[in-house]
PDB file of C-alpha atoms in Angstrom:
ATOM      1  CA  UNK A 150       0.000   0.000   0.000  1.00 50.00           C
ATOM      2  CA  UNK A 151       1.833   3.228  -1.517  1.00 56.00           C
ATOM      3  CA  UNK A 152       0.314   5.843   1.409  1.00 55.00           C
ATOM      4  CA  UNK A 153       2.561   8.853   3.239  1.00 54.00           C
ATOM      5  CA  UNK A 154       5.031   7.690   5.703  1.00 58.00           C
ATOM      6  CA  UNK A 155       4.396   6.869   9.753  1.00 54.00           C
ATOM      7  CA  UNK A 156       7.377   9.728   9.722  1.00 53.00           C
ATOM      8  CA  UNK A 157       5.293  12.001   7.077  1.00 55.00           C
ATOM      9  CA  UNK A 158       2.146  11.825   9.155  1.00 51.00           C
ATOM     10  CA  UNK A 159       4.040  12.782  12.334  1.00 55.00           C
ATOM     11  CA  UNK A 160       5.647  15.909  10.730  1.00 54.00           C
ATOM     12  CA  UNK A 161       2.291  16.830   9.590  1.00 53.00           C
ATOM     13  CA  UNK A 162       1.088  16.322  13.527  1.00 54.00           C
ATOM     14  CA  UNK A 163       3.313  18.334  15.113  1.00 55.00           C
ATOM     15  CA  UNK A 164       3.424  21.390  12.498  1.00 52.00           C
ATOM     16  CA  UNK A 165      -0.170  21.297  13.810  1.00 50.00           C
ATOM     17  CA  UNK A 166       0.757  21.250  17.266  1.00 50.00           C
ATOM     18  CA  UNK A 167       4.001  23.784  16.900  1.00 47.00           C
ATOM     19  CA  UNK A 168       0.960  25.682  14.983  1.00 46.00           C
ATOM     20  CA  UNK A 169      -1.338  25.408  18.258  1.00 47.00           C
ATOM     21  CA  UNK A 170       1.939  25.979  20.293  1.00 47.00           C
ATOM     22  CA  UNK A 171       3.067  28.961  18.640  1.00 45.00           C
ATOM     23  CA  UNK A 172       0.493  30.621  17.126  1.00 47.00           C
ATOM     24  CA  UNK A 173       1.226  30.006  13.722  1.00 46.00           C
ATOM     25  CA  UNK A 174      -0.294  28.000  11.052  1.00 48.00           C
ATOM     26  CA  UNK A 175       0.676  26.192   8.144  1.00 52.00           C
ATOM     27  CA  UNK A 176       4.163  27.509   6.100  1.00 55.00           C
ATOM     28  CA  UNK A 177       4.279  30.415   6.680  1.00 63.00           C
ATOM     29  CA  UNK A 178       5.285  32.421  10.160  1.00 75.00           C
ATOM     30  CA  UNK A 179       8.685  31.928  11.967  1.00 88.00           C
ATOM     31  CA  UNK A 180      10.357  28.278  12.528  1.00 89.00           C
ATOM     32  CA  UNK A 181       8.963  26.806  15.944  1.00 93.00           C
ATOM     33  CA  UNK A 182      11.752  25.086  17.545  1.00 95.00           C
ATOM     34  CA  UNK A 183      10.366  22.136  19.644  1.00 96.00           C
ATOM     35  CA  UNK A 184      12.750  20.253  22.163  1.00 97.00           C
ATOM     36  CA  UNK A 185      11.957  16.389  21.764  1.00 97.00           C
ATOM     37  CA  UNK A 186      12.946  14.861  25.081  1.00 96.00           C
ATOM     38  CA  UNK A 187      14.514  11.138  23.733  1.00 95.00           C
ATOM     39  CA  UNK A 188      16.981   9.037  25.960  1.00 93.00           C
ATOM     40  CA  UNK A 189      20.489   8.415  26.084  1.00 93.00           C
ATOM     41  CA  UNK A 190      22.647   8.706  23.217  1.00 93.00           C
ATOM     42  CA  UNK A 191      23.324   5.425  21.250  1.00 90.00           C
ATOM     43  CA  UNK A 192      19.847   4.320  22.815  1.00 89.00           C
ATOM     44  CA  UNK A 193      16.688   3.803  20.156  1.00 89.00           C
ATOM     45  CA  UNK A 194      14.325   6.809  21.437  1.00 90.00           C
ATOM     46  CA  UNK A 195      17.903   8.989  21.099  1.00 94.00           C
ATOM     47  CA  UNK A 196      18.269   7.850  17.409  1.00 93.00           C
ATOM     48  CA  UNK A 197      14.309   7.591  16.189  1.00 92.00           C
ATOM     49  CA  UNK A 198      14.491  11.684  17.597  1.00 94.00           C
ATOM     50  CA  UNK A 199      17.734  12.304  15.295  1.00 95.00           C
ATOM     51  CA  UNK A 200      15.352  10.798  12.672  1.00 94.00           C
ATOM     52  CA  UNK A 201      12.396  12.575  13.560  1.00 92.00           C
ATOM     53  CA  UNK A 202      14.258  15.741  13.722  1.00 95.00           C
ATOM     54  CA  UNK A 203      15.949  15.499   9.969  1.00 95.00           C
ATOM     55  CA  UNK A 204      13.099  14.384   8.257  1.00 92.00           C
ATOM     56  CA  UNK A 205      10.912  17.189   9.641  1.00 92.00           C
ATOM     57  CA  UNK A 206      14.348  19.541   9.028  1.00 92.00           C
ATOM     58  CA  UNK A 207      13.918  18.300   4.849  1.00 92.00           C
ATOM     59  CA  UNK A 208      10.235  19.434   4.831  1.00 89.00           C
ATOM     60  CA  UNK A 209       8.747  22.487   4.019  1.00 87.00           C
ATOM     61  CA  UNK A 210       6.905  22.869   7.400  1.00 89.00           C
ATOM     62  CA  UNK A 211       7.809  25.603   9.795  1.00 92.00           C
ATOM     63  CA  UNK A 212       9.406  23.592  12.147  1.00 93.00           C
ATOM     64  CA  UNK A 213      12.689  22.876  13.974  1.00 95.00           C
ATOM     65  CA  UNK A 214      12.675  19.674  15.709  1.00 96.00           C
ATOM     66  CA  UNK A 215      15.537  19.806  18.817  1.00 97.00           C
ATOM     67  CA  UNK A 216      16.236  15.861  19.818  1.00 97.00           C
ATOM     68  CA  UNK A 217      17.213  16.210  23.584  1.00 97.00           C
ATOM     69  CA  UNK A 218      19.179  12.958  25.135  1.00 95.00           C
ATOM     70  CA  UNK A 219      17.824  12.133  28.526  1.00 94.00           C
ATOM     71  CA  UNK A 220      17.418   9.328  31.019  1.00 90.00           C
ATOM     72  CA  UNK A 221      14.621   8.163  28.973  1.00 89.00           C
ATOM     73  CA  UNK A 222      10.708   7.972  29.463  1.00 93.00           C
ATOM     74  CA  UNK A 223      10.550   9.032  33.192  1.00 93.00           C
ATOM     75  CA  UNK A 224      12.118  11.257  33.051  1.00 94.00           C
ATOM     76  CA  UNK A 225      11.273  12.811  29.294  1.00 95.00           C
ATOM     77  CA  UNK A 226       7.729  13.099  30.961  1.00 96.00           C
ATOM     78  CA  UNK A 227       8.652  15.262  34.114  1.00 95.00           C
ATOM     79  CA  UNK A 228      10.708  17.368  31.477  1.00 95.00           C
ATOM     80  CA  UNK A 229       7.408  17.869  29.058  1.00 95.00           C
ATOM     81  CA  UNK A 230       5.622  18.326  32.822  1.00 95.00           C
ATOM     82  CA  UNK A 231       8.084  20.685  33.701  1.00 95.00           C
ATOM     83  CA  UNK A 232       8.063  22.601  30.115  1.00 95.00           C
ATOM     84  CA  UNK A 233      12.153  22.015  29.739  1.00 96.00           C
ATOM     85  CA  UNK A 234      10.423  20.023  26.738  1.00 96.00           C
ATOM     86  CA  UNK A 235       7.847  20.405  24.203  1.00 96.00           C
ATOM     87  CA  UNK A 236       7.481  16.921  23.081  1.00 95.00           C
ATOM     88  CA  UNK A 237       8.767  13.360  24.759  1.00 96.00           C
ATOM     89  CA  UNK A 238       9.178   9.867  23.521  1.00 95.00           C
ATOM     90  CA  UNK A 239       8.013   7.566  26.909  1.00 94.00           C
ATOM     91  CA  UNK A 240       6.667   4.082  26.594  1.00 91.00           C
ATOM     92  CA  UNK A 241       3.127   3.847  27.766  1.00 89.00           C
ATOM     93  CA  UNK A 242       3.592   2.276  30.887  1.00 88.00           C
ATOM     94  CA  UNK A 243       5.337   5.642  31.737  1.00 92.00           C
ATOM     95  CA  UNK A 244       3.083   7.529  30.259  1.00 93.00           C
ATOM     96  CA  UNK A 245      -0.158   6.175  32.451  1.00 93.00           C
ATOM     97  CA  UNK A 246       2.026   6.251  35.591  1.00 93.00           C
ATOM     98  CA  UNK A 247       2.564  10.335  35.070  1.00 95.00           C
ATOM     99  CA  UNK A 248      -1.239  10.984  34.217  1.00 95.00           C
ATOM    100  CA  UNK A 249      -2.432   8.907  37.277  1.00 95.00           C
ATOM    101  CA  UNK A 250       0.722  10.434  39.298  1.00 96.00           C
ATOM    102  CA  UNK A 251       1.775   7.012  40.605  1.00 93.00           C
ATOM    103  CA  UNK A 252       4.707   5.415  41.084  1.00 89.00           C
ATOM    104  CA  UNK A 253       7.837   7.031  39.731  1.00 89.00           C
ATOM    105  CA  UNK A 254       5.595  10.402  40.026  1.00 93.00           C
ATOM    106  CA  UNK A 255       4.733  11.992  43.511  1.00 95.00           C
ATOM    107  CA  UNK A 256       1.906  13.784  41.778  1.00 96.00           C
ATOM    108  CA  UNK A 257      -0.398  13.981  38.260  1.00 96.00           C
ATOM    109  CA  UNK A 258       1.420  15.365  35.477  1.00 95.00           C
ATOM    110  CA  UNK A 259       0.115  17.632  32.954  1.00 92.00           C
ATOM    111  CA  UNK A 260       0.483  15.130  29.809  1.00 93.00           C
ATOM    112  CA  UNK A 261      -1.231  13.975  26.799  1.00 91.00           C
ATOM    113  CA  UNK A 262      -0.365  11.745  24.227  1.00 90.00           C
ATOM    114  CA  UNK A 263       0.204  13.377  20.244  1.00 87.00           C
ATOM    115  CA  UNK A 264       1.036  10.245  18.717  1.00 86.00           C
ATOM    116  CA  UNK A 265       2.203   6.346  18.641  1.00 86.00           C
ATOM    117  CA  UNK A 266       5.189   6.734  16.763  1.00 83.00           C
ATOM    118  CA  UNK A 267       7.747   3.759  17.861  1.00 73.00           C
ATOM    119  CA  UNK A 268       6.002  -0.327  18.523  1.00 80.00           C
ATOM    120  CA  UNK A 269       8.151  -0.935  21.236  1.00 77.00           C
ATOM    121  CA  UNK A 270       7.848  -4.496  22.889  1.00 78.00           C
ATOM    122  CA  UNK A 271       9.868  -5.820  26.435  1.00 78.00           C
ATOM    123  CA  UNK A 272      11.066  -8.783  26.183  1.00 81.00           C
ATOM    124  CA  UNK A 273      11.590 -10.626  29.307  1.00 82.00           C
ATOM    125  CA  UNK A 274      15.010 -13.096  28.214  1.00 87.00           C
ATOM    126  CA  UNK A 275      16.683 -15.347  30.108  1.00 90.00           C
ATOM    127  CA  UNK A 276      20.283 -17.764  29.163  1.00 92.00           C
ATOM    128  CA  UNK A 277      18.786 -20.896  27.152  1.00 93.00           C
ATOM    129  CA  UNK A 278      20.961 -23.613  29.577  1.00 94.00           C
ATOM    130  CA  UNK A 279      19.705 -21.586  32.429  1.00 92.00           C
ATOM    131  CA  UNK A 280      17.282 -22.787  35.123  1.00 93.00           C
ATOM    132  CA  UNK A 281      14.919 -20.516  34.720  1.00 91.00           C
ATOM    133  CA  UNK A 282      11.362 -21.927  32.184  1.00 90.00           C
ATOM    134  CA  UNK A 283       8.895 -19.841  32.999  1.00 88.00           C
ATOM    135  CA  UNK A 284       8.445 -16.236  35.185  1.00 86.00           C
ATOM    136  CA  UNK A 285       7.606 -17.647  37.995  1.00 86.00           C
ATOM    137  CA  UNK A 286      10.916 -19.376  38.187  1.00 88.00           C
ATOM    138  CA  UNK A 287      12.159 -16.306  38.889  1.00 84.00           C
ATOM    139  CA  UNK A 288      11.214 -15.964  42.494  1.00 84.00           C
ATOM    140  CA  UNK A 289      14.092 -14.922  44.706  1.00 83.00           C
ATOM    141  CA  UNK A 290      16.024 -14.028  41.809  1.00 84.00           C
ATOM    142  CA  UNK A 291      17.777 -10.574  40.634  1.00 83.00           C
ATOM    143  CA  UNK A 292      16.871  -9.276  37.290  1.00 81.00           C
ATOM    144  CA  UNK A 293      18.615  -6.851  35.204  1.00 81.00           C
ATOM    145  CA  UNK A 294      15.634  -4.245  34.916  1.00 78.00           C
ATOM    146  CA  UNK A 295      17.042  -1.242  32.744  1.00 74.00           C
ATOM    147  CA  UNK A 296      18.315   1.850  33.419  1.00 77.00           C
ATOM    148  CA  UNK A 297      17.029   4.406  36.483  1.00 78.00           C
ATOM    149  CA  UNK A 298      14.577   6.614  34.732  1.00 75.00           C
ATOM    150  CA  UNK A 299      13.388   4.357  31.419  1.00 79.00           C
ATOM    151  CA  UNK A 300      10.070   2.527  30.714  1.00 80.00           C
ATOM    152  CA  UNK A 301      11.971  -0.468  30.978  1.00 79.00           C
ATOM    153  CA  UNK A 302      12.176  -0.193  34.557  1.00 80.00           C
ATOM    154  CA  UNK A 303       8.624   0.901  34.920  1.00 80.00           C
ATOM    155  CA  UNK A 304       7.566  -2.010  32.821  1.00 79.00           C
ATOM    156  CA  UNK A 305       9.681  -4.649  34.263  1.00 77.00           C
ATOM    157  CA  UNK A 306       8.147  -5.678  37.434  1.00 77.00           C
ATOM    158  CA  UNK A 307       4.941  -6.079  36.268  1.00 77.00           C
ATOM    159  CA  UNK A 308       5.046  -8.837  34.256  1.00 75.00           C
ATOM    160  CA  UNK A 309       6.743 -11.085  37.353  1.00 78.00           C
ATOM    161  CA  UNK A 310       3.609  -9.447  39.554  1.00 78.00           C
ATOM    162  CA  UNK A 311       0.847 -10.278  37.564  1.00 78.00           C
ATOM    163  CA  UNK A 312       2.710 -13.814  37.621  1.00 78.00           C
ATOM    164  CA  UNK A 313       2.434 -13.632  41.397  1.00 81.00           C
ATOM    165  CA  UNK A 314       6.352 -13.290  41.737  1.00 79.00           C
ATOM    166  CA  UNK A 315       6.435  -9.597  42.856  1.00 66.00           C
ATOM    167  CA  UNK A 316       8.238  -9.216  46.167  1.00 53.00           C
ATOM    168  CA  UNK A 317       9.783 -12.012  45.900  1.00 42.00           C
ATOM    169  CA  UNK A 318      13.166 -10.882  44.198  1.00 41.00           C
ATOM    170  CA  UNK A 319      14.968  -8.388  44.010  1.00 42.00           C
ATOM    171  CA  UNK A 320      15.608  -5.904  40.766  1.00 46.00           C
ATOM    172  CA  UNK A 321      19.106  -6.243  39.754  1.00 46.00           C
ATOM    173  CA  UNK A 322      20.824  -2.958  38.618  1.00 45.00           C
ATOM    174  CA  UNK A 323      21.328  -2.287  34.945  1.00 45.00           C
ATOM    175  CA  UNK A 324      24.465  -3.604  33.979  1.00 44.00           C
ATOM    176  CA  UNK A 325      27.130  -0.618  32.797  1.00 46.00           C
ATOM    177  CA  UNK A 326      27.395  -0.347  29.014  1.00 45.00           C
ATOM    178  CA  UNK A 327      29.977  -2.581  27.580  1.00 42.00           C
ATOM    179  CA  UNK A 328      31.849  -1.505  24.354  1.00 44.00           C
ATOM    180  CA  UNK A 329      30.383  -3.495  21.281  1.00 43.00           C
ATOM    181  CA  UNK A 330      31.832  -7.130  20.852  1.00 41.00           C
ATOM    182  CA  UNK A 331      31.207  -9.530  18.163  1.00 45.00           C
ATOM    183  CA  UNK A 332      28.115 -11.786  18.523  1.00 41.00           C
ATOM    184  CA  UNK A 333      28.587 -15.455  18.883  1.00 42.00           C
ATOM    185  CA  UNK A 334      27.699 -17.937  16.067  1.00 42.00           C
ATOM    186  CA  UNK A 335      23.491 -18.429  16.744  1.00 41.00           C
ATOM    187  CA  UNK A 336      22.847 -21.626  18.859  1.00 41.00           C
ATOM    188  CA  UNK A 337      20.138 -23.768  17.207  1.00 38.00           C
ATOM    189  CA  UNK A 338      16.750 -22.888  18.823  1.00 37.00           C
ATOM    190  CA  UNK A 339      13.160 -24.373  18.795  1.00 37.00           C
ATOM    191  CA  UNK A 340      11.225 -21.006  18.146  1.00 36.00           C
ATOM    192  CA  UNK A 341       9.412 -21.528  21.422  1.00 36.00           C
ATOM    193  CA  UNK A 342       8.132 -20.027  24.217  1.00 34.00           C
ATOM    194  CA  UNK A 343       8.662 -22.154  27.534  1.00 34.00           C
ATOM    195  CA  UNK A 344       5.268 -22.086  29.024  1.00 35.00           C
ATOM    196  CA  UNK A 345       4.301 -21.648  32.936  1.00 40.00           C
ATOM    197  CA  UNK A 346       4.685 -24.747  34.910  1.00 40.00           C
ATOM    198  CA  UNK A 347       1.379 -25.014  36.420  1.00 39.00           C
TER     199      UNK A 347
END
């Protein structure tokens, strides 16, 4: 299907909202500069902004697109809460947590979503020869659980709690960033999904 862009649709969005921002409309009036709170450089948010921000740059819209690396979805949110930031990538987990002022936010921030612009999925992996088969093996065990401040960490306990494992272990600190290395051959696999032990 020959349609415009995810990317095209986007820029189209937020010359509408840099129009509602700024006062302007359409292409004509000054450039709006917008400050897109991302995540950390090297990270995917970080790099989909750099897109973001050079595809909007080769239209005609009057629009400057400013990628920002931060922390990452926490923390893009209390920025856009703050007004440090116009726009914010955050992963919907995040996202409810700020409108409903829970957890990683003391109080309700002043939020609303634009657009779904990046599918982003957590994966919850463990070593193939390792003993754990199925989340609730994981019960009194640490787990790696992302960085302080991304929707990795907000999302990662609650896939061992609706299991019924919260409390039981303890979150593991993110591991520091080790320079790139060459991946092993692939190990044969089976394409499946352990399933819970019941």
């Amino acid at each position: 299907m020959n349609g415009p862009s995810r990317r095209a649709v986007l820029g189209a969005g937020l010359a509408a909202a840099a129009g509602s921002l700024g006062g302007c409309s359409g292409g004509s009036g000054p450039v709006r500069r917008l400050r897109l709170a991302t995540g950390p450089e090297g990270g995917p948010y970080n790099a989909f902004g750099k897109a973001l921000a050079l595809a909007v740059g080769a239209s005609d819209l009057p629009l400057e697109i400013i990628p920002v690396s931060t922390a990452a979805s926490v923390n893009n949110l209390r920025s856009l809460d703050e007004g440090s930031a116009e726009l914010a990538l955050a992963m919907a987990d995040a996202a409810e947590d700020a409108v409903l002022g829970r957890d990683s936010f003391s109080r309700p921030a002043a939020v609303t979503a634009l657009a779904r612009v990046y599918v982003n999925y957590t994966h919850l992996v463990v070593p193939s020869d390792g003993p754990v088969r199925a989340v609730t093996d994981l019960a009194g065990r640490p787990v790696a659980a992302g960085a302080t401040g991304s929707g990795v960490r907000v999302a990662a306990p609650r896939g061992p709690r609706a299991a019924g494992v919260a409390g039981r272990g303890a979150p593991a600190r993110a591991p520091p960033a080790a320079p790139p290395r060459r991946a092993p051959p692939p190990r044969p696999t089976s394409g499946r999904w352990a399933s819970p032990r019941r």
